[in-house]
Short mmCIF file of C-alpha atoms in Angstrom, two decimals:
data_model
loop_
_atom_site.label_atom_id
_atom_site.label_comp_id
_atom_site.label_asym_id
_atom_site.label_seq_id
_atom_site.Cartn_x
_atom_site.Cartn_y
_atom_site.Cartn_z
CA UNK A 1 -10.21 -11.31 -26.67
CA UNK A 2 -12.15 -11.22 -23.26
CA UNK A 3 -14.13 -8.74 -21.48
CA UNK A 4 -13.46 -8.28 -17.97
CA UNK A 5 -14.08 -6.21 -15.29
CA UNK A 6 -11.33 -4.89 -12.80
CA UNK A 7 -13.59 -3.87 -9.60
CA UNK A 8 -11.48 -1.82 -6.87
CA UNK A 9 -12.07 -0.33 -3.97
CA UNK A 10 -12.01 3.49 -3.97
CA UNK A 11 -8.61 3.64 -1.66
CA UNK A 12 -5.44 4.39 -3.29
CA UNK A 13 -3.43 1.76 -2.49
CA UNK A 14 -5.66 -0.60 -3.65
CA UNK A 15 -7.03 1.46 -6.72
CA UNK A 16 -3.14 1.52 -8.19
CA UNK A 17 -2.68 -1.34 -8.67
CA UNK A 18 -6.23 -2.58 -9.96
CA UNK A 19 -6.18 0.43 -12.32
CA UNK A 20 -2.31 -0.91 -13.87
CA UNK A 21 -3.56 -4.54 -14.02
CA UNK A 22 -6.70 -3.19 -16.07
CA UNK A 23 -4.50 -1.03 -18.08
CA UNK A 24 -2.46 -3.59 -19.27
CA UNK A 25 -5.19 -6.04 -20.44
CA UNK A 26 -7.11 -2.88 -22.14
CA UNK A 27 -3.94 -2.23 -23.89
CA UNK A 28 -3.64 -6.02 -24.99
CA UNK A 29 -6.86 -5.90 -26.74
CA UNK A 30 -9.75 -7.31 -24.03
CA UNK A 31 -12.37 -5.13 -23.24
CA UNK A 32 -12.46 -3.91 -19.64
CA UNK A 33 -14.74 -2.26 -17.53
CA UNK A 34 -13.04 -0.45 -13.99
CA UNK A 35 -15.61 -0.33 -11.45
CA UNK A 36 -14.66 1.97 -9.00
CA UNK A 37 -14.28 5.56 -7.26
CA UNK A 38 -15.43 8.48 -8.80
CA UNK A 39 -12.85 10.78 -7.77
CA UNK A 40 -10.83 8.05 -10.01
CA UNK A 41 -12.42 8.29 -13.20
CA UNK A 42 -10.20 10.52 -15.45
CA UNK A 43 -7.01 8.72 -14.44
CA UNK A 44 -9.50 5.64 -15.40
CA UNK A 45 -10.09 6.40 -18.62
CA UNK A 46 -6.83 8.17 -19.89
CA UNK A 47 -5.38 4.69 -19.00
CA UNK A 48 -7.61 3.02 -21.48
CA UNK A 49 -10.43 1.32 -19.50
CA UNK A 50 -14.16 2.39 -19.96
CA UNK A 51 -14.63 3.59 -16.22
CA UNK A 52 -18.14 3.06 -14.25
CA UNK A 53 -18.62 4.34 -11.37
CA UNK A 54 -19.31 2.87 -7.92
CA UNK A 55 -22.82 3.63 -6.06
CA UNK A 56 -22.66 6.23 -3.56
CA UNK A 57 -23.54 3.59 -0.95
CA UNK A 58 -19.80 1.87 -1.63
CA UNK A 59 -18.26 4.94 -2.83
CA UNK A 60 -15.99 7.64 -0.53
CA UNK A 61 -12.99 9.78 -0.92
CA UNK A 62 -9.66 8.16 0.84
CA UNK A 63 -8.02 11.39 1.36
CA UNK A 64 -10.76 12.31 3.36
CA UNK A 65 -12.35 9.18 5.97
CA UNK A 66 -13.96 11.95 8.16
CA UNK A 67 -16.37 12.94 5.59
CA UNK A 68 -17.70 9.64 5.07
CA UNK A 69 -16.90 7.47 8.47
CA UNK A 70 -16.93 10.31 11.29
CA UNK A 71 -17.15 7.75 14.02
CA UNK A 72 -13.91 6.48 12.29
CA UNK A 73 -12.32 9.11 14.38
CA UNK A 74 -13.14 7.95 18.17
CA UNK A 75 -11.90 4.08 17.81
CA UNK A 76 -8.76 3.60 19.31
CA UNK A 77 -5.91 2.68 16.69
CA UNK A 78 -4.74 -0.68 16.84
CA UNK A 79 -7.03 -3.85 16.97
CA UNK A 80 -10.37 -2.17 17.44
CA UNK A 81 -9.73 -0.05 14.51
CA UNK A 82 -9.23 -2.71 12.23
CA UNK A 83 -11.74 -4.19 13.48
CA UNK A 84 -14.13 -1.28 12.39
CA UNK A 85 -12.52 -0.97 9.23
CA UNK A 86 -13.18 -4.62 7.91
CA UNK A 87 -16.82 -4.08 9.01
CA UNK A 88 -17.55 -0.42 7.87
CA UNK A 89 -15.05 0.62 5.18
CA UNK A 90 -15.07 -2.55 3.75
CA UNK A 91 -18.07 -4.64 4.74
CA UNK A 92 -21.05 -2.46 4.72
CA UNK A 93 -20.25 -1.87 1.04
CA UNK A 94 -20.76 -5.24 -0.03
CA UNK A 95 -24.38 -5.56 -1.10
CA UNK A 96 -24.26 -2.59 -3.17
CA UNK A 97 -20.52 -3.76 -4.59
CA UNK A 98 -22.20 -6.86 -5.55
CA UNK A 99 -25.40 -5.31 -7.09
CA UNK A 100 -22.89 -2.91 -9.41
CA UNK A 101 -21.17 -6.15 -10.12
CA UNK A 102 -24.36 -7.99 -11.29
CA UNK A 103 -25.60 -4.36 -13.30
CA UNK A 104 -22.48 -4.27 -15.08
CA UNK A 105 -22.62 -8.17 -16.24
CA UNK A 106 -26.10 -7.47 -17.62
CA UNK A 107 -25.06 -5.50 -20.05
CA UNK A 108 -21.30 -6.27 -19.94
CA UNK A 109 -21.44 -10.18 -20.05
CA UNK A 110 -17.60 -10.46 -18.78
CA UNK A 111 -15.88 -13.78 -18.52
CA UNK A 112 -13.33 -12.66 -15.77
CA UNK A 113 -13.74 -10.40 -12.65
CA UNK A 114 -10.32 -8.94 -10.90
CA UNK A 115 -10.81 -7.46 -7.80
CA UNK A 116 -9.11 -6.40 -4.74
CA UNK A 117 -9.11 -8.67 -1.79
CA UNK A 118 -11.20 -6.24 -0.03
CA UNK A 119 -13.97 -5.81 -2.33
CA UNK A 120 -16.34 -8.30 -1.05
CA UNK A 121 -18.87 -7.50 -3.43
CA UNK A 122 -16.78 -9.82 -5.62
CA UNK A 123 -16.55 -12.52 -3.45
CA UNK A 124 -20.50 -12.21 -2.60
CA UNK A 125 -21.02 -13.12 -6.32
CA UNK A 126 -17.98 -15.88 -6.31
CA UNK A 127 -20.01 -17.16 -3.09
CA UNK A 128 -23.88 -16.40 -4.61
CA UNK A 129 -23.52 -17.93 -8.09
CA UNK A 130 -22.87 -21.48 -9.32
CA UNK A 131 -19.56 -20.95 -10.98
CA UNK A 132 -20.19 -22.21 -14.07
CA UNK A 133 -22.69 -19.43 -14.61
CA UNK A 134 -20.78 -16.88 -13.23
CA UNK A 135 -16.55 -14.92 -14.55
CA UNK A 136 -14.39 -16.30 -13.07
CA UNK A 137 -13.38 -14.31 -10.01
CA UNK A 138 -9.77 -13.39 -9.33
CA UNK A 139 -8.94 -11.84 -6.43
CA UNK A 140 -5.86 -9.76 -5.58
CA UNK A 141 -3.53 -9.72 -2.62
CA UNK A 142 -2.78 -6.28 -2.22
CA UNK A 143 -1.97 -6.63 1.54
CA UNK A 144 -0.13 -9.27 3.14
CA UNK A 145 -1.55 -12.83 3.19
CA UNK A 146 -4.69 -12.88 5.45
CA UNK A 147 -4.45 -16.93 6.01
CA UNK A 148 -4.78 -18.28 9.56
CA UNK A 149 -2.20 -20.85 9.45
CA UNK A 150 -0.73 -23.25 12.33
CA UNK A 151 2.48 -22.47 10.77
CA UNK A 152 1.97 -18.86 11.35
CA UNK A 153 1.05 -15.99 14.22
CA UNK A 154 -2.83 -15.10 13.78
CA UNK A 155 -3.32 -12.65 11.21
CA UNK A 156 -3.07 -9.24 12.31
CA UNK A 157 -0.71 -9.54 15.32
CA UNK A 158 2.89 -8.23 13.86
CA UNK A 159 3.99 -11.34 15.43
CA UNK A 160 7.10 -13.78 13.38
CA UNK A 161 5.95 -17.30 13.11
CA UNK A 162 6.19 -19.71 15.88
CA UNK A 163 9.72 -21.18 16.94
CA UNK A 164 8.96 -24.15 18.44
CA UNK A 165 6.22 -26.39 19.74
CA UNK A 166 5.52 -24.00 23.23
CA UNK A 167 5.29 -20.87 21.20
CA UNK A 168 2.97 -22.80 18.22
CA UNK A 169 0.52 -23.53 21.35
CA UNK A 170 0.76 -19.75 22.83
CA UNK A 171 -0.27 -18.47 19.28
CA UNK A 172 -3.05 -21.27 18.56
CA UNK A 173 -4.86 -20.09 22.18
CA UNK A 174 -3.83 -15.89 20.82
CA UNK A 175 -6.07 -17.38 17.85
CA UNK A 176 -8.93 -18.78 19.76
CA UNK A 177 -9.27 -15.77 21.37
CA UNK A 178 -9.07 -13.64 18.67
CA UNK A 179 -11.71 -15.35 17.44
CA UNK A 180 -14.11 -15.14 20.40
CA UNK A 181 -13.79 -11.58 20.43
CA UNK A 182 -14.26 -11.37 16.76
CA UNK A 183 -17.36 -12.21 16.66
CA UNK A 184 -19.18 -9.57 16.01
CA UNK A 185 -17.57 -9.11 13.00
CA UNK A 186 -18.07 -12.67 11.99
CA UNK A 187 -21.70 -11.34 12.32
CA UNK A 188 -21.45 -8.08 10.98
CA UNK A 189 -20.04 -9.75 7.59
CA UNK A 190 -22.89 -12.68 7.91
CA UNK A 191 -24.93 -10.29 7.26
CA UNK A 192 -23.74 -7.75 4.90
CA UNK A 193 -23.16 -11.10 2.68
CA UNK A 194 -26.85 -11.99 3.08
CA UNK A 195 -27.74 -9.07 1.89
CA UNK A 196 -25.86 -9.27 -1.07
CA UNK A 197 -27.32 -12.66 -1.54
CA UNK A 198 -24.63 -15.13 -0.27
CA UNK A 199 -23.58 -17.42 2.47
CA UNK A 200 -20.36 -17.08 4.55
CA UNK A 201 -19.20 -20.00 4.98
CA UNK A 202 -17.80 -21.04 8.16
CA UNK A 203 -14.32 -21.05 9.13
CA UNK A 204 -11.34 -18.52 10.39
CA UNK A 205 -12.38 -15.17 8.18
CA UNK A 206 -9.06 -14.97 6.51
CA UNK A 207 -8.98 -18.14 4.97
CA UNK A 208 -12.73 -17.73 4.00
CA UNK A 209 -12.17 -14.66 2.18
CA UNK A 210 -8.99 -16.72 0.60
CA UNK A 211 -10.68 -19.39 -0.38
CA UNK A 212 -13.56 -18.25 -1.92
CA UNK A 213 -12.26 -16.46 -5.44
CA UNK A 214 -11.55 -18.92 -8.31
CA UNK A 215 -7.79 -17.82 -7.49
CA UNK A 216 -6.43 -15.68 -4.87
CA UNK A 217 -2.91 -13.36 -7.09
CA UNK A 218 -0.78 -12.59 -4.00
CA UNK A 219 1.18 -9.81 -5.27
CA UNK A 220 4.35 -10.82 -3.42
CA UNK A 221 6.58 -13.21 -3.60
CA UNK A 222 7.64 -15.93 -2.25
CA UNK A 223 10.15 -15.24 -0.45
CA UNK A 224 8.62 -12.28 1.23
CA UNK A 225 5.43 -14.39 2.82
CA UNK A 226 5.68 -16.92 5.37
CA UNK A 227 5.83 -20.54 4.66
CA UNK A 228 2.44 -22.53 5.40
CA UNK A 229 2.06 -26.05 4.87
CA UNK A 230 -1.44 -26.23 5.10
CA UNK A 231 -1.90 -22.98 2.25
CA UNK A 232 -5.20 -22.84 0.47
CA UNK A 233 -4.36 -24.22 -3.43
CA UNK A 234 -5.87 -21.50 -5.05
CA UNK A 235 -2.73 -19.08 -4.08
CA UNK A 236 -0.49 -17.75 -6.78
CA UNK A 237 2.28 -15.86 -6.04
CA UNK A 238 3.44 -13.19 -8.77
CA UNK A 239 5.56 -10.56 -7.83
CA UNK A 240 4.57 -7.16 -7.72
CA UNK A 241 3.33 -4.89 -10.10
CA UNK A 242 5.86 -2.07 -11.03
CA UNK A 243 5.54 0.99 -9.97
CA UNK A 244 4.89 3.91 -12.34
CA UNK A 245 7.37 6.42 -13.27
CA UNK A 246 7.20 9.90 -13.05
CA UNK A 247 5.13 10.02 -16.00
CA UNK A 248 6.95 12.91 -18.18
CA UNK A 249 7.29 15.27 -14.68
CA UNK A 250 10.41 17.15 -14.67
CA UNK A 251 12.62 15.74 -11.32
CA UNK A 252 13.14 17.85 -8.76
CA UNK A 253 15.46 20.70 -8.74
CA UNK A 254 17.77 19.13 -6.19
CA UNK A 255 17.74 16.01 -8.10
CA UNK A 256 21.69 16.18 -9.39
CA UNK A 257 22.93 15.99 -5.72
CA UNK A 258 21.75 11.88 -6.14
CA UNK A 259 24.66 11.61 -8.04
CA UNK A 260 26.86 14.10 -7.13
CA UNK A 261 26.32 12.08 -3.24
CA UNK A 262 27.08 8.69 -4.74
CA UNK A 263 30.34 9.93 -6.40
CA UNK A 264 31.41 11.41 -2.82
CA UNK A 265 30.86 7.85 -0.87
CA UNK A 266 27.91 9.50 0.75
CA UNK A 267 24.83 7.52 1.36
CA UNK A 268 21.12 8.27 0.25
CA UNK A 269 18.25 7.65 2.93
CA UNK A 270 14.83 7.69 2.05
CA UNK A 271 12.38 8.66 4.58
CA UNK A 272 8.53 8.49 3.48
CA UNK A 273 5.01 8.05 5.36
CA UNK A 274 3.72 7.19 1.96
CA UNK A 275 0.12 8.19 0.16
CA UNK A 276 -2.03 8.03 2.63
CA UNK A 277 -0.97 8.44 5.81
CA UNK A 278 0.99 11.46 5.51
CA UNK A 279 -0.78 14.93 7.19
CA UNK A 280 1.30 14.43 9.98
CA UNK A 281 5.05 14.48 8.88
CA UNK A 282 6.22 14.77 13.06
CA UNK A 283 5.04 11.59 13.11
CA UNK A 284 8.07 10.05 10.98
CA UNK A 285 9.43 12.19 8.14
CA UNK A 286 10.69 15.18 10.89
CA UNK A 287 11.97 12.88 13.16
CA UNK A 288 14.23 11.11 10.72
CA UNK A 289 15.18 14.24 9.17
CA UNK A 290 16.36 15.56 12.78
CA UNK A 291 17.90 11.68 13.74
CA UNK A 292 20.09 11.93 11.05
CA UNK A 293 20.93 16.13 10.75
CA UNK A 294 24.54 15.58 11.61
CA UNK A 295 25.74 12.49 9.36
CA UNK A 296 27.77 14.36 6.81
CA UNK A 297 28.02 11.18 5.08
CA UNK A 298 24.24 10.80 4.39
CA UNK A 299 21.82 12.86 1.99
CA UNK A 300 18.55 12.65 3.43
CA UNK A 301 15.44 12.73 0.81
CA UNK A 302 12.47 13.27 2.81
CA UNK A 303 9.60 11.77 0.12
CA UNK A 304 6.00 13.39 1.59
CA UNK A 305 3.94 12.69 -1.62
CA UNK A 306 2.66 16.17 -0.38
CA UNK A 307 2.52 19.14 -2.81
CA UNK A 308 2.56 21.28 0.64
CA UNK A 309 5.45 19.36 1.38
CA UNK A 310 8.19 22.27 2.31
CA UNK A 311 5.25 23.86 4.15
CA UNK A 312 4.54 20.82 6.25
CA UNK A 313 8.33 20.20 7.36
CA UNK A 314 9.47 23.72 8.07
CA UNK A 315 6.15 24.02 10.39
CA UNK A 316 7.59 20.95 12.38
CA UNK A 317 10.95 22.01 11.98
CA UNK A 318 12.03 25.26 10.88
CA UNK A 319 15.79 24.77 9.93
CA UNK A 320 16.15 22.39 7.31
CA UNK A 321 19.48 20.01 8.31
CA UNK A 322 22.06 20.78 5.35
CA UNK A 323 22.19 17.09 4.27
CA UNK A 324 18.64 16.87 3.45
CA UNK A 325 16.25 17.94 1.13
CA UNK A 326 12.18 18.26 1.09
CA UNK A 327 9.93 16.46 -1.83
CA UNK A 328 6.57 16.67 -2.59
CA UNK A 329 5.91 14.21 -5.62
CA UNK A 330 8.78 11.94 -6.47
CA UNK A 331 8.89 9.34 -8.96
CA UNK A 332 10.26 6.21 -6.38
CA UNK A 333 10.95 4.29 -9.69
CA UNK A 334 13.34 6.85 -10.29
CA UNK A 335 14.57 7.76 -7.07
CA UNK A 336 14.94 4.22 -5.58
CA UNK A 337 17.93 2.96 -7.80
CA UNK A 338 20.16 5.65 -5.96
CA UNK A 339 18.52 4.92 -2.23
CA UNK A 340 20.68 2.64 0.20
CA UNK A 341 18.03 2.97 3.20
CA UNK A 342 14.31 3.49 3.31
CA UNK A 343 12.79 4.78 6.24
CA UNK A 344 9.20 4.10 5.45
CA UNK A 345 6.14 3.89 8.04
CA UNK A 346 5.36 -0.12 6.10
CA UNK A 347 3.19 0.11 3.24
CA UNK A 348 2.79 -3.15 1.62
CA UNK A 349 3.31 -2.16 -1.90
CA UNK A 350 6.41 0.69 -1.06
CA UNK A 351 7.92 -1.84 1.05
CA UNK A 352 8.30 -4.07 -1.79
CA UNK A 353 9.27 -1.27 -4.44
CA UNK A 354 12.35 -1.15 -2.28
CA UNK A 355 12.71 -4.65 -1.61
CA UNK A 356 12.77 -5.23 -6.15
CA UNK A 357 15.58 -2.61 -6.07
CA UNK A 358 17.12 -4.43 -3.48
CA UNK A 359 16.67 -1.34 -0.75
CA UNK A 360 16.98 -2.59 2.72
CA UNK A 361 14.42 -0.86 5.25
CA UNK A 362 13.90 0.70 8.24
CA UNK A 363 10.33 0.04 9.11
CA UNK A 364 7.98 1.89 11.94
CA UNK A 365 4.70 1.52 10.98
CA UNK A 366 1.58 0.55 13.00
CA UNK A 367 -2.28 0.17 12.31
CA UNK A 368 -3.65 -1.20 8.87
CA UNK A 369 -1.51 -3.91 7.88
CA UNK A 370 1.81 -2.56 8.71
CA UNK A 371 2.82 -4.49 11.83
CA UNK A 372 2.21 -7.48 9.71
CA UNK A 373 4.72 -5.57 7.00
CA UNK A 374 7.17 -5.10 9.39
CA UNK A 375 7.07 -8.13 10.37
CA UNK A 376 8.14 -9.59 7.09
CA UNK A 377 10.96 -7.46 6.59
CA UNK A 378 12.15 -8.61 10.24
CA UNK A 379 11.37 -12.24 9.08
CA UNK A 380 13.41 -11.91 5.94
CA UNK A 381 16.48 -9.91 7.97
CA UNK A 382 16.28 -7.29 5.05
CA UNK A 383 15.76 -4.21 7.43
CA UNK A 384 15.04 -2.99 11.59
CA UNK A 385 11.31 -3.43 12.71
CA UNK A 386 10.66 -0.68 14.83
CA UNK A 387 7.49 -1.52 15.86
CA UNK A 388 6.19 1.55 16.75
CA UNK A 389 4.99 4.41 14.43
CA UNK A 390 6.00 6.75 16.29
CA UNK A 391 9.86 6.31 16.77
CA UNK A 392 11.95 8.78 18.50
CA UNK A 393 15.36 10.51 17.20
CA UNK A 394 17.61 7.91 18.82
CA UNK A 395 16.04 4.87 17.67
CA UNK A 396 15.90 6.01 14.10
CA UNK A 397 19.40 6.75 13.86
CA UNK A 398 20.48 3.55 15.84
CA UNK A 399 18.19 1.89 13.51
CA UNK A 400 19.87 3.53 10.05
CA UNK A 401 23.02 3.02 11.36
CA UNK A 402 22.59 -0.53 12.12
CA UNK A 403 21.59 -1.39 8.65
CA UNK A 404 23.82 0.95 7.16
CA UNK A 405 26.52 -0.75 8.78
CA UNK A 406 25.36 -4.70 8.12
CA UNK A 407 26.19 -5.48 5.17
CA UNK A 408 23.77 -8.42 5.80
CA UNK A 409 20.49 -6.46 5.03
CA UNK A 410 21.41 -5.37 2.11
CA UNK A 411 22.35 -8.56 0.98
CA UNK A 412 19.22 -10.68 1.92
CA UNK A 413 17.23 -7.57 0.04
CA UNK A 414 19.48 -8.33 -3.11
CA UNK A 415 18.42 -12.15 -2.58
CA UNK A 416 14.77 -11.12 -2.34
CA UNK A 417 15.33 -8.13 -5.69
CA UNK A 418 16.28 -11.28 -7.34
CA UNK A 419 13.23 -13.52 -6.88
CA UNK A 420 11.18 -10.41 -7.90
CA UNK A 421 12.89 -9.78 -11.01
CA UNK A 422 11.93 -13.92 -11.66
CA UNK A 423 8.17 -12.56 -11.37
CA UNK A 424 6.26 -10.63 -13.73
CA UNK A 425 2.67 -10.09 -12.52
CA UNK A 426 0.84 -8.53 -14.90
CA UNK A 427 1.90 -11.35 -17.25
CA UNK A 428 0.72 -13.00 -15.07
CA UNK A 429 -3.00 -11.97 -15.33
CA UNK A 430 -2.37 -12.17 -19.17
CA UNK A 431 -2.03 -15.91 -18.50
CA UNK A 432 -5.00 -16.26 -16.15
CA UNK A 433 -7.42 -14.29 -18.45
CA UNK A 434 -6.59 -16.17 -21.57
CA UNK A 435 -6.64 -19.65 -19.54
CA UNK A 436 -10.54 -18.36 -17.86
CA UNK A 437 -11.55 -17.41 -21.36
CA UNK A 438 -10.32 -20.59 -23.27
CA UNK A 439 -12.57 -22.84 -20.05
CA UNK A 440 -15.22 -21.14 -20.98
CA UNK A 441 -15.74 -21.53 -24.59
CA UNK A 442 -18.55 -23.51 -25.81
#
């Protein structure tokens, strides 16, 4: 058995999945140690880890940026926001990521860190320490892959790979001056790495960051990532992690229509702004639930993952349609076998939820990663890019309708459901664990 420590950053989407990666090599027997959130640490530790906590200098609350990044609130969404996100929320925690890190090996002598992609404390160790005195450091893609490619758009763009020669050059000068204007950040991370007591090496950020974990666990697969013939070599590709189910909670009391629906030919939409970005319902959930208010042949689930959920909607719209019905919590693992569309705003792990239950989408999602999400699904013709997160009525239900009425979606999400199924990640850690520990036996 191994000890290893999981290290996540304290947002949710990247916590979940850390947290069920940890949970299954606790349960196997290693030891583990989750470094992460406070807020985090009874769901931690009823999951078997030992939890530690994060310092306060790396440490925030997700449901709540304003408290911790108030300036968060005047950059523009888009590019600039990103931007500021890659050198605030996650770069200025680095040194004191990378200190907890080296604290916790002190006493915790681990053989194996796992770690987000975006906790660069991690990589400031990979980066600081020869590795043959450091664990082994295994980061995990829990976004899209960040790899500057010429095979590909630059990172961060939304944009499908090139299609011939003339568009390969367009994109290679979009790069060079993306990465003029990125410079500051380039320098912003310089330092924070510095003062965690590493070098960043040179080179396009993406592929830096890539490179520099022992192995980089894209939690995709590979069907739903872009083909690059210059890839770094330390990529694995394995699948996604499952999501939970509803843990013992009762369904919802509307939860017989699913069936009842299905046995009348009626279809079941699925419209969801996810975990995070979900105070503002009008933004997405309301205006599918109105695009779609007169399709008898539809039942409309609007998913908020918002215990104020009925609250929220009947503010934004006061009549409920009759083919629709309001959720706060609802186990996806559950409700996704009976869904034939997904309106969803592109979260990278939801996306793919659908995608292994062979959901086609309808995607409108900008900022974060989500153009690049959309993207994808556009690439793989298994649902309508939007691209805007803000779509009106009409474009919605043209959108539904279209991939309601292609059978083709559907069937190149079946295509994808089955390379998933082929992939089982946290087996895959299992593997990578036991083949870190075995290296470093005397």
């Amino acid at each position: 058995m191994s000890r290893i420590i999981v290290a996540a950053t304290p947002v949710s989407g990247h916590h979940g999945p850390l947290l069920r990666i940890a949970s299954r090599l606790s349960g196997a027997g290693h030891q583990v140690v989750f470094l992460g959130g406070a807020r985090f640490a009874d769901e931690v530790r009823a999951a078997g880890p030992e939890f530690r906590p994060l310092p306060a200098e790396a440490d925030y609350d997700d449901r709540d940026f304003a408290a911790r990044f108030p300036e968060r609130a005047r950059i523009p969404a888009g590019p600039a926001l990103q931007v500021w996100d890659v050198m605030h929320v996650f770069g200025d925690p680095t040194a004191a990521q990378c200190r907890a890190l080296k604290d916790t090996l002190a006493d915790f002598p681990a053989t194996v860190v796992i770690h987000d992609n975006l906790f660069l404390g991690a990589l400031a160790l990979a980066l600081g320490e020869e590795a043959a005195v450091r664990p082994a450091v295994f980061s995990v893609g829990i976004t899209p892959l960040i790899v500057e490619s010429r095979d590909t758009a630059p990172p961060g763009s939304g944009l499908l790979p090139p299609a011939d020669d003339a568009e390969r050059e367009r994109y290679a000068a979009l790069a060079a001056h993306g990465e003029e204007q990125r410079k500051p950040l380039v320098d912003h991370l310089r330092e924070c790495f510095a003062a965690a007591g590493a070098t960043l090496p040179e080179g396009p950020l993406g592929r830096v960051f890539t490179e520099a974990a022992d192995v980089f666990v894209q939690l995709t697969v590979p069907g739903f990532e872009y083909p690059r013939g210059d890839q770094p070599a330390n990529i694995r590709f394995a699948g996604i992690i499952p999501i939970p189910a509803g843990d013992g909670r009762e369904h919802p009391s509307w939860w017989p229509e699913l069936p009842r629906a299905r046995e009348q030919g009626r279809r079941i939409v699925v419209a969801t702004q996810g975990t995070l970005a979900n105070d503002d319902l009008s933004r997405l959930v309301v205006p599918a639930l109105r695009a779609l208010a007169d399709r008898d042949d539809v039942l409309v689930v609007a998913a908020t993952g918002r215990p104020d959920a009925a609250a929220r909607v009947a503010a934004a719209l006061p009549e409920l349609p009759g083919n629709a019905v309001v959720a706060g919590f609802v186990p996806f693992a559950d409700l996704l076998p009976y869904t034939d569309v997904l309106i969803t705003n592109g979260g990278y792990g939801g996306t793919q939820a659908a995608l292994a239950h062979g959901v086609p989408l309808v995607v409108a999602g900008a900022g974060e990663d989500k153009p690049e999400v959309a993207a994808r699904v556009e690439w793989t013709g298994t649902g309508v890019n939007l691209r805007t997160d803000t779509p009106g009525d009409e474009e919605l239900r043209a959108a539904v309708a279209t991939v309601l009425g292609n059978p083709a979606h559907r069937e190149r999400a079946a295509r994808l459901a089955r390379q998933y199924a082929d992939h089982d990640a946290l087996a895959t850690f299992d593997t990578l664990v036991r083949t870190a520990s075995a290296a470093r036996r005397p």
